[in-house]
Short mmCIF file of C-alpha atoms and ligand atoms in Angstrom, two decimals:
data_model
loop_
_atom_site.label_atom_id
_atom_site.label_comp_id
_atom_site.label_asym_id
_atom_site.label_seq_id
_atom_site.Cartn_x
_atom_site.Cartn_y
_atom_site.Cartn_z
CA MET A 1 0.22 -0.12 -0.21
CA ASN A 2 1.40 3.54 -0.89
CA ASP A 3 2.20 6.20 1.72
CA GLN A 4 -0.70 8.14 1.47
CA THR A 5 1.28 11.08 2.64
CA LEU A 6 4.38 10.47 0.25
CA SER A 7 1.42 9.63 -2.14
CA PRO A 8 -0.62 12.11 -3.55
CA VAL A 9 -3.42 11.71 -5.11
CA GLY A 10 -3.04 13.87 -8.83
CA ILE A 11 -6.17 15.82 -10.29
CA ILE A 12 -5.60 17.27 -13.96
CA GLY A 13 -8.53 19.78 -13.72
CA GLY A 14 -10.42 20.77 -17.34
CA THR A 15 -12.31 23.24 -18.40
CA GLY A 16 -14.54 24.74 -14.78
CA LEU A 17 -12.62 23.16 -13.19
CA THR A 18 -10.21 25.66 -12.70
CA THR A 19 -9.68 25.58 -8.57
CA LEU A 20 -10.60 22.78 -6.21
CA SER A 21 -13.15 24.13 -3.91
CA GLY A 22 -13.13 21.43 -0.31
CA LEU A 23 -9.87 20.86 -0.53
CA THR A 24 -8.10 22.23 2.80
CA LEU A 25 -5.09 24.66 1.51
CA GLU A 26 -1.84 23.43 2.29
CA GLY A 27 0.47 24.95 -0.64
CA GLU A 28 1.16 25.67 -3.27
CA ARG A 29 4.93 25.08 -5.34
CA THR A 30 5.74 26.07 -9.21
CA VAL A 31 7.88 23.80 -10.85
CA ASP A 32 9.82 22.75 -13.78
CA THR A 33 10.92 20.06 -15.38
CA PRO A 34 12.87 18.84 -18.20
CA TRP A 35 10.23 18.93 -20.46
CA GLY A 36 8.85 22.87 -19.82
CA ALA A 37 6.87 24.30 -17.54
CA PRO A 38 3.54 22.64 -16.13
CA SER A 39 0.36 24.74 -17.12
CA ALA A 40 -0.49 25.83 -13.30
CA PRO A 41 1.90 25.71 -9.88
CA LEU A 42 1.14 22.64 -8.33
CA VAL A 43 -1.77 22.78 -5.78
CA SER A 44 -1.69 20.80 -2.65
CA GLY A 45 -3.95 20.45 0.38
CA THR A 46 -5.84 17.11 1.19
CA LEU A 47 -9.30 15.76 0.10
CA GLY A 48 -11.13 14.39 3.51
CA GLN A 49 -8.09 12.45 5.15
CA GLN A 50 -6.32 12.51 1.38
CA SER A 51 -3.01 13.90 0.00
CA VAL A 52 -3.74 15.40 -3.24
CA LEU A 53 -1.97 18.33 -5.73
CA PHE A 54 -3.93 19.31 -7.74
CA LEU A 55 -3.13 21.31 -11.33
CA ALA A 56 -5.20 23.12 -13.44
CA ARG A 57 -4.53 21.71 -16.93
CA HIS A 58 -5.38 25.28 -18.92
CA GLY A 59 -3.66 27.14 -15.98
CA HIS A 60 -5.00 29.42 -14.01
CA PRO A 61 -6.48 31.41 -14.72
CA HIS A 62 -7.65 29.19 -18.18
CA ARG A 63 -5.74 29.84 -21.15
CA ILE A 64 -3.49 27.88 -22.24
CA PRO A 65 -5.99 26.21 -24.96
CA PRO A 66 -6.41 22.06 -25.28
CA HIS A 67 -3.33 22.39 -28.34
CA GLN A 68 -0.60 24.01 -26.61
CA VAL A 69 -0.82 21.98 -23.41
CA ASN A 70 2.49 20.65 -22.29
CA TYR A 71 0.72 17.90 -21.46
CA ARG A 72 4.44 16.03 -20.74
CA ALA A 73 5.50 18.90 -18.90
CA ASN A 74 2.52 18.19 -16.57
CA LEU A 75 2.50 13.72 -16.28
CA ARG A 76 6.26 14.88 -15.09
CA ALA A 77 5.46 17.89 -12.55
CA LEU A 78 2.93 14.98 -10.84
CA TYR A 79 5.73 12.16 -11.32
CA ASP A 80 9.03 13.86 -9.56
CA ALA A 81 5.64 15.12 -7.01
CA GLY A 82 4.93 11.57 -6.19
CA VAL A 83 1.68 11.05 -7.80
CA ARG A 84 1.43 7.70 -8.54
CA THR A 85 -2.29 7.98 -9.40
CA VAL A 86 -4.31 10.29 -11.23
CA VAL A 87 -7.46 11.48 -11.98
CA GLY A 88 -7.75 13.53 -15.38
CA VAL A 89 -11.50 15.52 -14.79
CA ASN A 90 -12.38 16.52 -18.87
CA ALA A 91 -14.94 18.54 -19.99
CA VAL A 92 -16.78 16.84 -23.06
CA GLY A 93 -19.43 16.30 -26.18
CA GLY A 94 -21.62 13.69 -25.79
CA ILE A 95 -22.64 11.45 -28.11
CA HIS A 96 -24.60 8.65 -26.85
CA PRO A 97 -27.76 9.29 -26.78
CA ALA A 98 -27.50 8.94 -23.45
CA MET A 99 -25.36 11.07 -22.73
CA GLY A 100 -26.69 14.43 -22.84
CA PRO A 101 -25.02 17.31 -20.53
CA ALA A 102 -24.48 17.45 -16.97
CA HIS A 103 -24.46 12.93 -17.84
CA VAL A 104 -20.55 12.14 -15.70
CA VAL A 105 -19.19 9.78 -18.44
CA ILE A 106 -15.87 6.94 -16.66
CA PRO A 107 -14.98 5.96 -19.99
CA ASP A 108 -12.87 2.74 -20.95
CA GLN A 109 -11.43 3.31 -24.00
CA ILE A 110 -10.23 5.64 -25.62
CA ILE A 111 -9.43 6.95 -30.06
CA ASP A 112 -6.68 10.11 -30.79
CA TYR A 113 -8.34 11.89 -33.60
CA THR A 114 -5.03 14.41 -32.33
CA TRP A 115 -2.46 15.59 -34.31
CA GLY A 116 1.19 17.29 -33.87
CA ARG A 117 0.75 17.32 -29.92
CA ALA A 118 4.33 16.42 -27.84
CA SER A 119 2.56 12.54 -27.46
CA THR A 120 5.51 10.55 -25.85
CA PHE A 121 8.46 11.50 -23.85
CA PHE A 122 10.06 8.12 -25.94
CA GLU A 123 12.12 10.47 -28.13
CA GLY A 124 14.93 12.01 -29.39
CA GLU A 125 18.61 10.53 -27.48
CA LEU A 126 17.78 6.90 -26.95
CA GLN A 127 19.48 3.81 -25.68
CA GLY A 128 16.30 1.44 -27.68
CA VAL A 129 13.07 1.99 -29.10
CA THR A 130 9.97 1.80 -26.78
CA HIS A 131 6.67 0.86 -26.99
CA ILE A 132 4.31 0.29 -24.64
CA ASP A 133 1.13 -1.33 -24.01
CA PHE A 134 -1.73 0.93 -24.11
CA THR A 135 -4.40 -2.27 -25.01
CA TRP A 136 -6.79 -0.39 -21.86
CA PRO A 137 -6.17 3.39 -21.36
CA TYR A 138 -7.35 3.51 -17.67
CA ASP A 139 -6.45 2.23 -15.24
CA GLU A 140 -9.36 -0.04 -14.33
CA ASP A 141 -9.02 -0.19 -10.34
CA GLY A 142 -8.91 3.09 -10.06
CA ARG A 143 -11.96 3.09 -12.44
CA ARG A 144 -14.32 0.98 -10.71
CA ILE A 145 -13.64 2.95 -7.23
CA LEU A 146 -14.99 6.29 -9.48
CA ILE A 147 -17.92 4.37 -10.58
CA ASP A 148 -18.47 3.06 -6.76
CA CYS A 149 -18.48 5.80 -5.74
CA ALA A 150 -20.47 7.76 -8.72
CA ARG A 151 -23.10 5.00 -7.95
CA GLN A 152 -23.11 5.25 -3.97
CA ALA A 153 -23.68 9.43 -4.22
CA GLY A 154 -26.53 9.19 -7.20
CA VAL A 155 -24.58 10.44 -9.14
CA ALA A 156 -25.63 9.89 -13.50
CA HIS A 157 -22.56 8.29 -14.56
CA SER A 158 -21.91 5.81 -17.66
CA ALA A 159 -19.74 3.35 -16.23
CA GLU A 160 -17.91 2.91 -19.53
CA GLY A 161 -17.50 4.61 -22.96
CA VAL A 162 -14.92 5.48 -26.21
CA TYR A 163 -13.86 9.02 -25.72
CA GLY A 164 -13.17 10.34 -29.22
CA ALA A 165 -9.97 12.71 -28.43
CA THR A 166 -10.24 15.83 -31.90
CA GLN A 167 -7.88 18.41 -31.45
CA GLY A 168 -9.64 21.45 -31.45
CA PRO A 169 -9.63 24.51 -30.42
CA ARG A 170 -12.82 24.61 -32.80
CA LEU A 171 -15.82 21.90 -32.33
CA GLU A 172 -16.63 19.09 -34.63
CA THR A 173 -18.74 19.85 -37.43
CA ALA A 174 -21.31 17.15 -37.67
CA ALA A 175 -19.78 15.32 -40.15
CA GLU A 176 -16.91 14.25 -37.31
CA ILE A 177 -18.85 13.57 -35.25
CA ARG A 178 -20.90 10.56 -37.47
CA ARG A 179 -17.70 9.88 -38.18
CA LEU A 180 -16.50 9.86 -34.70
CA GLU A 181 -20.11 7.98 -33.81
CA ARG A 182 -19.25 5.08 -36.49
CA ASP A 183 -16.24 4.92 -35.49
CA GLY A 184 -17.21 4.22 -31.80
CA CYS A 185 -16.62 7.45 -29.91
CA ASP A 186 -19.06 7.89 -27.21
CA ILE A 187 -17.66 11.52 -26.26
CA VAL A 188 -15.44 13.80 -27.61
CA GLY A 189 -13.20 16.30 -25.63
CA MET A 190 -10.00 17.64 -26.89
CA THR A 191 -7.97 16.25 -23.84
CA GLY A 192 -7.82 13.15 -23.04
CA MET A 193 -4.82 12.46 -25.07
CA PRO A 194 -1.53 12.63 -24.69
CA GLU A 195 -2.54 12.84 -20.74
CA ALA A 196 -3.27 9.24 -20.77
CA VAL A 197 -0.41 7.38 -22.81
CA LEU A 198 2.43 10.60 -21.38
CA ALA A 199 0.80 9.10 -17.88
CA ALA A 200 1.47 5.30 -18.83
CA GLU A 201 4.25 5.90 -20.01
CA LEU A 202 5.57 6.80 -16.55
CA GLY A 203 4.08 4.15 -15.50
CA MET A 204 0.75 5.71 -13.75
CA ARG A 205 -2.47 4.58 -13.36
CA TYR A 206 -4.52 6.78 -15.04
CA VAL A 207 -8.10 7.59 -14.57
CA CYS A 208 -10.61 9.78 -16.08
CA LEU A 209 -13.48 11.65 -15.26
CA GLY A 210 -15.34 12.85 -17.67
CA LEU A 211 -18.63 15.42 -17.40
CA VAL A 212 -20.66 15.52 -21.08
CA VAL A 213 -21.07 20.26 -21.29
CA ASN A 214 -22.43 20.31 -24.04
CA TRP A 215 -24.74 18.05 -27.10
CA ALA A 216 -21.64 17.16 -29.48
CA ALA A 217 -22.14 19.02 -32.52
CA GLY A 218 -25.38 17.60 -34.75
CA LYS A 219 -27.03 15.69 -31.55
CA SER A 220 -28.73 18.39 -31.06
CA ASP A 221 -31.83 21.51 -33.16
CA HIS A 222 -28.99 23.55 -31.90
CA ILE A 223 -25.42 24.91 -32.41
CA ILE A 224 -23.14 24.58 -29.94
CA THR A 225 -23.15 28.19 -27.79
CA MET A 226 -20.38 29.05 -24.00
CA ALA A 227 -23.38 29.53 -22.67
CA GLU A 228 -25.34 25.90 -22.56
CA ILE A 229 -21.87 24.59 -21.55
CA GLU A 230 -21.97 26.67 -18.57
CA ALA A 231 -25.17 26.06 -17.58
CA ALA A 232 -23.73 22.45 -17.55
CA ILE A 233 -20.80 22.70 -15.60
CA ASP A 234 -23.41 24.43 -13.36
CA GLU A 235 -25.46 21.60 -13.11
CA GLY A 236 -23.07 19.25 -12.83
CA MET A 237 -19.99 19.58 -11.71
CA ALA A 238 -21.55 19.25 -8.01
CA GLY A 239 -21.59 15.19 -8.58
CA VAL A 240 -17.63 14.99 -10.03
CA LYS A 241 -16.88 17.57 -6.45
CA ARG A 242 -18.40 15.26 -4.83
CA ILE A 243 -16.66 11.19 -6.90
CA LEU A 244 -13.70 13.51 -6.56
CA THR A 245 -14.02 13.64 -2.94
CA ASP A 246 -15.93 10.24 -2.09
CA ALA A 247 -12.69 8.55 -4.23
CA VAL A 248 -9.03 10.02 -3.52
CA ALA A 249 -9.20 7.57 -0.43
CA GLY A 250 -9.64 5.02 -2.53
CA LEU A 251 -7.29 6.01 -4.75
CA GLY A 252 -4.87 7.07 -2.77
CA ALA A 253 -4.39 3.37 -1.44
CA LEU A 254 -3.56 1.61 -4.27
CA SER A 255 -0.60 -0.33 -4.72
CA PRO A 256 1.57 1.17 -8.39
CA ARG A 257 0.49 0.30 -11.20
CA PRO A 258 1.51 -3.41 -11.50
CA LEU A 259 3.87 -3.63 -14.60
CA SER A 260 2.92 -4.52 -18.14
N1 HPA B 301 -16.10 18.61 -28.78
C1 HPA B 301 -14.68 18.41 -28.19
N2 HPA B 301 -14.46 19.09 -27.16
C2 HPA B 301 -14.95 19.49 -26.18
C3 HPA B 301 -17.12 19.22 -26.42
C4 HPA B 301 -16.91 19.10 -28.18
O1 HPA B 301 -18.52 18.64 -28.06
N3 HPA B 301 -17.10 19.63 -25.46
C5 HPA B 301 -16.23 19.86 -24.98
N4 HPA B 301 -14.42 19.63 -24.83
#
């Protein structure tokens, strides 16, 4: 079992979650990594009894678009601070009919449509080429904990789903969403990759808590507006925070990720 004081749970907050209320704040650290600076200082604190490190993916205030986030620096900063389990909180669009605004999705798969992002630590001056296994991009033990907490708290959620990671920052066309749907995607977002694979490359457990903030393009009778997105964040973020608060102790107690 991890020593919880030594191994905080990492929480990467996305749109709608740039600060974590409920966190008993202990400090804020500006750090650097061989891959550059992370999006924001690491905020340390406790949630319940569990030590956590919070990182605002888009900076605080929210200013870094999804394709310009330094994902490598973010993951490496958390790793260097002792984090071995990470929850990525992501705002997403809903494609599956059951996944409408304010619904929570704990995906089990991802398809990567992003391009041109620095998406591996294994490049540059290397001794050899490394291909990590990525069959199951999300940690199953961690997913079970999130799912149990969502169920016990009565938060409307889906216990599986395929996350389609798009480049952004623009939203998709209706035809692009139909294509993602044919591919099997249930939700669409811009930040799921390369975050998930970089965590895996560092040997960390990684799970995603997706909050649907709009129907994906062409899936409703109107275009997507910021007002709609903000309303869904207002409605759904309380459930996300509740799941996080209830789940961190279990996540912090997980053994190190088994080597693949
Ligand atoms: N598409 C891509 N990313 C998103 C969306 C969307 O509809 N909503 C929130 N993030």
